[in-house]
Tab-separated table of C-alpha atoms in Angstrom:
chain	number	residue	atom	x	y	z
G	652	MET	CA	35.901	-10.672	14.183
G	653	ALA	CA	33.789	-7.768	12.925
G	654	ASP	CA	34.786	-8.588	9.328
G	655	LEU	CA	33.790	-12.228	9.828
G	656	GLU	CA	30.407	-11.202	11.236
G	657	ALA	CA	29.847	-8.903	8.255
G	658	VAL	CA	30.648	-11.745	5.843
G	659	LEU	CA	28.238	-14.091	7.646
G	660	VAL	CA	25.474	-11.469	7.512
G	661	ASP	CA	26.066	-10.980	3.775
G	662	VAL	CA	26.002	-14.725	3.143
G	663	SER	CA	22.764	-15.089	5.124
G	664	TYR	CA	21.170	-12.278	3.117
G	665	LEU	CA	22.255	-13.746	-0.237
G	666	MET	CA	20.998	-17.196	0.758
G	667	ALA	CA	17.631	-15.696	1.699
G	668	MET	CA	17.473	-13.977	-1.695
G	669	GLU	CA	18.155	-17.233	-3.513
G	670	LYS	CA	15.690	-19.114	-1.329
G	671	SER	CA	12.950	-16.577	-2.049
G	672	LYS	CA	13.382	-17.201	-5.777
G	673	ALA	CA	13.433	-20.980	-5.430
G	674	THR	CA	10.699	-21.493	-2.821
G	675	PRO	CA	7.771	-19.070	-2.784
G	676	ALA	CA	6.608	-20.224	0.653
G	677	ALA	CA	8.731	-20.872	3.716
G	678	ARG	CA	6.253	-23.017	5.525
G	679	ALA	CA	3.255	-25.033	4.375
G	680	SER	CA	0.079	-25.909	6.201
G	681	LYS	CA	0.159	-29.193	8.078
G	682	LYS	CA	-3.477	-29.854	7.199
G	683	ILE	CA	-3.387	-29.066	3.485
G	684	LEU	CA	-0.770	-30.533	1.164
G	685	LEU	CA	-0.197	-28.006	-1.600
G	686	PRO	CA	1.069	-28.958	-5.067
G	687	GLU	CA	4.712	-28.426	-5.954
G	688	PRO	CA	5.657	-24.757	-6.470
G	689	SER	CA	6.216	-25.332	-10.176
G	690	ILE	CA	2.676	-26.730	-10.607
G	691	ARG	CA	1.152	-23.899	-8.571
G	692	SER	CA	2.968	-21.273	-10.615
G	693	VAL	CA	1.789	-22.848	-13.890
G	694	MET	CA	-1.820	-22.971	-12.664
G	695	GLN	CA	-1.639	-19.410	-11.353
G	696	LYS	CA	-0.274	-18.187	-14.693
G	697	TYR	CA	-2.981	-20.153	-16.546
G	698	LEU	CA	-5.777	-18.643	-14.430
G	699	GLU	CA	-4.308	-15.127	-14.486
G	700	ASP	CA	-4.101	-15.169	-18.296
G	701	ARG	CA	-7.820	-15.954	-18.386
G	702	GLY	CA	-8.729	-13.263	-15.879
G	703	GLU	CA	-9.831	-15.726	-13.199
G	704	VAL	CA	-7.520	-14.539	-10.380
G	705	THR	CA	-9.188	-11.219	-9.616
G	706	PHE	CA	-10.978	-9.931	-6.541
G	707	GLU	CA	-14.240	-9.578	-8.469
G	708	LYS	CA	-14.149	-13.182	-9.754
G	709	ILE	CA	-13.268	-14.711	-6.382
G	710	PHE	CA	-15.629	-12.523	-4.334
G	711	SER	CA	-18.594	-13.221	-6.640
G	712	GLN	CA	-18.236	-17.021	-6.374
G	713	LYS	CA	-19.768	-18.734	-3.346
G	714	LEU	CA	-16.704	-20.732	-2.289
G	715	GLY	CA	-14.356	-17.815	-2.900
G	716	TYR	CA	-16.557	-15.488	-0.856
G	717	LEU	CA	-16.866	-17.962	2.036
G	718	LEU	CA	-13.087	-18.383	2.230
G	719	PHE	CA	-12.566	-14.619	2.059
G	720	ARG	CA	-15.264	-14.079	4.709
G	721	ASP	CA	-13.645	-16.627	7.026
G	722	PHE	CA	-10.270	-14.897	6.677
G	723	CYS	CA	-11.722	-11.447	7.437
G	724	LEU	CA	-13.782	-12.566	10.433
G	725	ASN	CA	-10.944	-14.516	12.040
G	726	HIS	CA	-7.788	-12.644	11.080
G	727	LEU	CA	-8.615	-9.085	10.016
G	728	GLU	CA	-10.385	-7.030	12.646
G	729	GLU	CA	-10.684	-3.907	10.451
G	730	ALA	CA	-12.529	-5.816	7.710
G	731	ARG	CA	-15.030	-7.554	9.987
G	732	PRO	CA	-17.571	-4.661	10.150
G	733	LEU	CA	-17.453	-4.336	6.354
G	734	VAL	CA	-18.192	-8.039	5.847
G	735	GLU	CA	-21.029	-7.950	8.386
G	736	PHE	CA	-22.492	-4.822	6.730
G	737	TYR	CA	-22.234	-6.531	3.313
G	738	GLU	CA	-24.097	-9.607	4.543
G	739	GLU	CA	-26.894	-7.510	6.085
G	740	ILE	CA	-27.353	-5.717	2.756
G	741	LYS	CA	-27.522	-9.047	0.914
G	742	LYS	CA	-30.210	-10.265	3.338
G	743	TYR	CA	-32.142	-7.047	2.722
G	744	GLU	CA	-31.966	-7.538	-1.063
G	745	LYS	CA	-33.644	-10.949	-0.720
G	746	LEU	CA	-36.710	-9.561	1.088
G	747	GLU	CA	-39.822	-9.897	-1.075
G	748	THR	CA	-42.266	-7.355	0.373
G	749	GLU	CA	-41.947	-3.597	0.682
G	750	GLU	CA	-43.085	-3.709	4.323
G	751	GLU	CA	-40.179	-5.983	5.210
G	752	ARG	CA	-37.714	-3.759	3.340
G	753	VAL	CA	-38.981	-0.591	5.081
G	754	ALA	CA	-38.338	-2.038	8.541
G	755	ARG	CA	-35.038	-3.706	7.653
G	756	SER	CA	-33.624	-0.711	5.762
G	757	ARG	CA	-34.131	1.516	8.803
G	758	GLU	CA	-32.408	-1.044	11.052
G	759	ILE	CA	-29.430	-1.246	8.685
G	760	PHE	CA	-29.209	2.544	8.429
G	761	ASP	CA	-29.283	2.994	12.212
G	762	SER	CA	-26.827	0.147	12.951
G	763	TYR	CA	-24.236	0.544	10.201
G	764	ILE	CA	-24.519	4.100	8.865
G	765	MET	CA	-25.888	6.500	11.481
G	766	LYS	CA	-23.858	4.880	14.266
G	767	GLU	CA	-20.614	5.458	12.349
G	768	LEU	CA	-21.637	8.990	11.350
G	769	LEU	CA	-22.227	9.927	14.984
G	770	ALA	CA	-18.826	8.480	15.910
G	771	CYS	CA	-17.181	10.436	13.041
G	772	SER	CA	-15.710	7.165	11.753
G	773	HIS	CA	-17.905	6.590	8.687
G	774	PRO	CA	-15.552	5.117	6.033
G	775	PHE	CA	-17.896	5.658	3.081
G	776	SER	CA	-18.528	8.548	0.725
G	777	LYS	CA	-20.989	11.370	1.335
G	778	SER	CA	-22.788	10.564	-1.926
G	779	ALA	CA	-23.571	7.006	-0.758
G	780	THR	CA	-25.024	8.327	2.487
G	781	GLU	CA	-27.102	10.984	0.714
G	782	HIS	CA	-28.407	8.359	-1.747
G	783	VAL	CA	-29.766	6.163	1.060
G	784	GLN	CA	-31.025	9.079	3.169
G	785	GLY	CA	-32.880	10.549	0.189
G	786	HIS	CA	-34.714	7.317	-0.569
G	787	LEU	CA	-35.565	6.641	3.070
G	788	GLY	CA	-36.889	10.187	3.435
G	789	LYS	CA	-39.307	9.502	0.587
G	790	LYS	CA	-40.105	6.025	1.963
G	791	GLN	CA	-38.641	4.481	-1.190
G	792	VAL	CA	-37.002	1.111	-0.471
G	793	PRO	CA	-36.005	-0.587	-3.753
G	794	PRO	CA	-33.999	-3.833	-3.514
G	795	ASP	CA	-30.864	-2.021	-4.737
G	796	LEU	CA	-31.159	0.783	-2.141
G	797	PHE	CA	-27.707	0.054	-0.687
G	798	GLN	CA	-25.923	-0.589	-4.007
G	799	PRO	CA	-23.526	2.405	-3.580
G	800	TYR	CA	-22.428	0.872	-0.277
G	801	ILE	CA	-21.935	-2.547	-1.887
G	802	GLU	CA	-19.555	-0.985	-4.420
G	803	GLU	CA	-17.580	0.883	-1.769
G	804	ILE	CA	-17.411	-2.147	0.539
G	805	CYS	CA	-15.932	-4.210	-2.307
G	806	GLN	CA	-13.437	-1.440	-3.040
G	807	ASN	CA	-12.353	-1.349	0.616
G	808	LEU	CA	-12.044	-5.134	0.780
G	809	ARG	CA	-9.807	-5.435	-2.271
G	810	GLY	CA	-6.474	-7.146	-1.696
G	811	ASP	CA	-4.271	-4.036	-1.694
G	812	ASN	CA	-6.415	-2.303	0.947
G	813	VAL	CA	-6.732	-5.446	3.080
G	814	GLU	CA	-3.021	-6.219	2.918
G	815	LEU	CA	-2.076	-2.737	4.128
G	816	ASN	CA	-4.157	-3.274	7.287
G	817	ILE	CA	-3.031	-6.765	8.319
G	818	HIS	CA	-1.585	-6.805	11.845
G	819	LEU	CA	1.994	-8.086	11.749
G	820	THR	CA	4.947	-8.242	14.117
G	821	MET	CA	8.694	-8.730	13.791
G	822	ASN	CA	8.086	-12.459	14.256
G	823	ASP	CA	6.479	-12.571	10.805
G	824	PHE	CA	9.808	-11.684	9.156
G	825	SER	CA	13.374	-12.958	9.010
G	826	VAL	CA	15.457	-9.781	9.197
G	827	HIS	CA	18.856	-9.763	7.476
G	828	ARG	CA	21.587	-7.196	6.850
G	829	ILE	CA	21.321	-3.402	6.730
G	830	ILE	CA	20.941	-2.209	3.128
G	831	GLY	CA	20.458	1.503	3.794
G	832	ARG	CA	20.380	4.242	6.418
G	833	GLY	CA	18.260	7.347	6.914
G	834	GLY	CA	17.763	10.209	9.313
G	835	PHE	CA	15.411	8.260	11.587
G	836	GLY	CA	16.675	4.703	11.231
G	837	GLU	CA	17.883	1.911	8.996
G	838	VAL	CA	16.584	-0.190	6.104
G	839	TYR	CA	17.016	-3.973	6.282
G	840	GLY	CA	16.563	-6.763	3.816
G	841	CYS	CA	13.909	-9.123	5.177
G	842	ARG	CA	11.973	-12.220	4.198
G	843	LYS	CA	8.303	-12.783	5.052
G	844	ALA	CA	8.062	-16.103	6.841
G	845	ASP	CA	4.797	-17.424	5.404
G	846	THR	CA	5.358	-16.518	1.736
G	847	GLY	CA	9.147	-16.464	1.436
G	848	LYS	CA	9.016	-13.135	-0.420
G	849	MET	CA	11.850	-10.652	0.092
G	850	TYR	CA	11.126	-7.051	1.110
G	851	ALA	CA	12.919	-3.975	2.396
G	852	MET	CA	12.055	-3.199	6.029
G	853	LYS	CA	12.384	0.502	6.841
G	854	CYS	CA	12.655	0.811	10.630
G	855	LEU	CA	12.194	4.281	12.150
G	856	ASP	CA	13.459	4.672	15.709
G	857	LYS	CA	10.762	6.319	17.856
G	858	LYS	CA	13.301	7.936	20.206
G	859	ARG	CA	15.206	9.407	17.268
G	860	ILE	CA	11.966	10.692	15.744
G	861	LYS	CA	11.001	12.391	19.008
G	862	MET	CA	14.492	13.821	19.512
G	863	LYS	CA	14.462	15.404	16.042
G	864	GLN	CA	10.782	16.387	16.342
G	865	GLY	CA	10.013	14.348	13.243
G	866	GLU	CA	6.622	12.946	14.265
G	867	THR	CA	4.834	14.834	11.491
G	868	LEU	CA	7.299	13.638	8.834
G	869	ALA	CA	7.026	9.989	9.909
G	870	LEU	CA	3.229	10.080	9.974
G	871	ASN	CA	3.122	11.884	6.627
G	872	GLU	CA	5.336	9.240	5.008
G	873	ARG	CA	3.011	6.482	6.259
G	874	ILE	CA	-0.024	8.285	4.823
G	875	MET	CA	1.643	9.044	1.474
G	876	LEU	CA	2.832	5.438	1.104
G	877	SER	CA	-0.715	4.206	1.745
G	878	LEU	CA	-2.083	6.557	-0.921
G	879	VAL	CA	0.384	5.612	-3.668
G	880	SER	CA	0.521	1.887	-2.842
G	881	THR	CA	-3.013	1.310	-4.148
G	882	GLY	CA	-3.055	0.358	-7.799
G	883	ASP	CA	0.221	-1.584	-7.800
G	884	CYS	CA	2.350	0.954	-9.709
G	885	PRO	CA	5.611	-0.642	-10.959
G	886	PHE	CA	7.445	2.701	-10.900
G	887	ILE	CA	7.111	3.582	-7.198
G	888	VAL	CA	8.609	1.812	-4.181
G	889	CYS	CA	5.273	0.827	-2.642
G	890	MET	CA	4.391	-0.319	0.850
G	891	SER	CA	2.915	-3.769	1.422
G	892	TYR	CA	2.616	-3.718	5.224
G	893	ALA	CA	3.153	-1.391	8.179
G	894	PHE	CA	3.357	-2.109	11.900
G	895	HIS	CA	5.043	-0.812	15.024
G	896	THR	CA	6.748	-2.103	18.152
G	897	PRO	CA	7.356	-0.204	21.410
G	898	ASP	CA	10.638	1.089	19.937
G	899	LYS	CA	10.202	1.273	16.172
G	900	LEU	CA	7.872	2.060	13.281
G	901	SER	CA	8.328	-0.411	10.428
G	902	PHE	CA	7.345	-0.021	6.775
G	903	ILE	CA	7.591	-3.138	4.591
G	904	LEU	CA	8.509	-1.905	1.113
G	905	ASP	CA	9.381	-3.302	-2.311
G	906	LEU	CA	12.972	-4.544	-2.313
G	907	MET	CA	15.266	-2.881	-4.865
G	908	ASN	CA	18.610	-4.602	-5.435
G	909	GLY	CA	20.087	-2.454	-8.212
G	910	GLY	CA	21.316	0.572	-6.267
G	911	ASP	CA	20.263	4.142	-7.058
G	912	LEU	CA	20.949	6.514	-9.954
G	913	HIS	CA	23.344	8.607	-7.845
G	914	TYR	CA	25.536	5.562	-7.266
G	915	HIS	CA	25.528	4.579	-10.937
G	916	LEU	CA	26.318	8.151	-12.012
G	917	SER	CA	29.307	8.201	-9.676
G	918	GLN	CA	30.485	4.861	-11.072
G	919	HIS	CA	29.919	5.467	-14.799
G	920	GLY	CA	30.139	9.250	-15.100
G	921	VAL	CA	27.247	9.778	-17.522
G	922	PHE	CA	24.287	7.850	-18.913
G	923	SER	CA	23.609	7.447	-22.596
G	924	GLU	CA	20.720	9.362	-24.145
G	925	ALA	CA	18.815	6.102	-24.672
G	926	ASP	CA	19.217	5.164	-21.003
G	927	MET	CA	18.014	8.581	-19.875
G	928	ARG	CA	14.952	8.402	-22.122
G	929	PHE	CA	14.116	5.033	-20.584
G	930	TYR	CA	14.603	6.212	-16.990
G	931	ALA	CA	12.737	9.482	-17.590
G	932	ALA	CA	9.746	7.663	-19.096
G	933	GLU	CA	9.414	5.358	-16.075
G	934	ILE	CA	9.853	8.251	-13.617
G	935	ILE	CA	7.136	10.234	-15.411
G	936	LEU	CA	4.769	7.254	-15.166
G	937	GLY	CA	5.497	7.029	-11.438
G	938	LEU	CA	4.807	10.748	-10.974
G	939	GLU	CA	1.604	10.415	-12.998
G	940	HIS	CA	0.438	7.644	-10.654
G	941	MET	CA	1.053	9.956	-7.683
G	942	HIS	CA	-0.700	12.939	-9.265
G	943	ASN	CA	-3.752	10.796	-10.057
G	944	ARG	CA	-3.982	10.228	-6.291
G	945	PHE	CA	-3.431	13.931	-5.513
G	946	VAL	CA	0.070	13.329	-4.175
G	947	VAL	CA	2.857	15.718	-5.153
G	948	TYR	CA	6.426	14.443	-4.869
G	949	ARG	CA	8.859	17.132	-3.710
G	950	ASP	CA	12.275	15.494	-3.448
G	951	LEU	CA	13.125	14.228	-6.917
G	952	LYS	CA	16.868	13.513	-7.170
G	953	PRO	CA	19.101	10.656	-8.419
G	954	ALA	CA	19.590	9.227	-4.912
G	955	ASN	CA	15.827	8.677	-4.595
G	956	ILE	CA	15.502	6.765	-7.870
G	957	LEU	CA	16.192	3.091	-7.178
G	958	LEU	CA	16.799	0.294	-9.681
G	959	ASP	CA	15.617	-3.289	-9.480
G	960	GLU	CA	17.591	-6.322	-10.609
G	961	HIS	CA	16.191	-5.958	-14.145
G	962	GLY	CA	17.218	-2.305	-14.549
G	963	HIS	CA	13.796	-0.701	-14.109
G	964	VAL	CA	13.551	2.359	-11.857
G	965	ARG	CA	11.198	3.257	-9.019
G	966	ILE	CA	10.692	6.478	-7.077
G	967	SER	CA	11.433	6.119	-3.360
G	968	ASP	CA	11.324	8.153	-0.126
G	969	LEU	CA	7.970	9.921	0.173
G	970	GLY	CA	8.836	11.720	3.412
G	971	LEU	CA	8.432	15.172	1.811
G	972	ALA	CA	5.482	14.275	-0.436
G	973	CYS	CA	2.123	15.834	0.356
G	974	ASP	CA	-1.575	15.486	-0.436
G	975	PHE	CA	-2.826	18.433	-2.516
G	976	SER	CA	-6.457	17.302	-2.773
G	977	LYS	CA	-7.572	19.881	-0.198
G	978	LYS	CA	-4.908	22.595	-0.387
G	979	LYS	CA	-1.879	23.375	-2.518
G	980	PRO	CA	1.603	22.937	-1.030
G	981	HIS	CA	3.346	26.174	-0.097
G	982	ALA	CA	6.435	25.230	1.936
G	983	SER	CA	9.894	25.415	0.350
G	984	VAL	CA	11.134	21.847	0.730
G	985	GLY	CA	13.487	19.542	-1.143
G	986	THR	CA	17.226	19.015	-1.560
G	987	HIS	CA	19.414	21.949	-2.558
G	988	GLY	CA	20.820	21.382	-6.013
G	989	TYR	CA	17.661	19.662	-7.206
G	990	MET	CA	14.952	22.180	-6.260
G	991	ALA	CA	13.112	24.222	-8.905
G	992	PRO	CA	14.433	27.808	-9.282
G	993	GLU	CA	10.985	29.169	-8.411
G	994	VAL	CA	11.164	27.414	-5.035
G	995	LEU	CA	14.601	28.841	-4.270
G	996	GLN	CA	13.497	32.417	-4.904
G	997	LYS	CA	13.163	34.179	-1.579
G	998	GLY	CA	9.555	34.624	-0.518
G	999	SER	CA	8.062	32.616	-3.389
G	1000	ARG	CA	5.589	29.872	-2.692
G	1001	CYS	CA	5.910	26.331	-4.022
G	1002	LEU	CA	2.879	26.205	-6.282
G	1003	CYS	CA	1.425	22.918	-7.461
G	1004	GLY	CA	2.613	23.512	-11.017
G	1005	VAL	CA	6.193	23.969	-9.847
G	1006	SER	CA	6.046	20.805	-7.728
G	1007	GLU	CA	4.889	18.761	-10.693
G	1008	LYS	CA	7.779	19.845	-12.930
């Protein structure tokens, strides 16, 4: 009976994979009849080739902005204050007299900037705040006074940042078979209900995390995944969504169907020099993407290099990665057999240069 159940689970997973390739969306709106998938894909490709499907293009057009605004106000609680702040700035920019701008600029500063600063939740840069404070202190209120904030609001509202903060639940996914296991839980193949896209769902058991005192590791992995998932790097297993239930923490990651390098080494013995050049080049590009975001990866080994169905590799498992923007890493971490000799030396510290090798 157990064998039969395993076969049924495998069949269900394979059918979901095929369905995700054939139908990009699992359910369509009852109010809007969309074109056939083939027509949509042709139009999307046509517009993408001409640079029309970008955040900047859509956000700068009236209809595109109104649709985006409606989505944020009704479905994305975190983005609502940003949209409201943006609209207040746009109203300020349309004021014709300096007297009007003086009064309105102070209201905007008190409502959207000072209030957040006092609550220690200001999401914008120090330079933007100093720019506005400096001008207000001199009673200078040009129409573009809040331009630094406009730029940072747009950056925060970009698709990759918005997607990472969408509130989801297990009901938004069809969960299939287990495709991997870890110290705190399992990894499942899953399919997002509204788009039909396949992902890997990494579920961390909260009880297991607490039992092994792994709260810091789990939180660190969530933070590191958020940092490296901006920019859409094709050489890192990135996170698209994250949510939690009373029992589990769930990370929705890129699905990799080609196994890992450790498995392929055990099956084939050795790789050719050409293959290794190819893999090494893609790994280096993935590491470069991390370093550009001040993330150092500290567990590089064949088992953490996954392959997709086309043979390209991605770096996975950022549980031991760390942010070195404020301080250099010093702990001796990693997997024995793959750690740098300098790290293994008793009493030596893991300097940034060693971690990047």
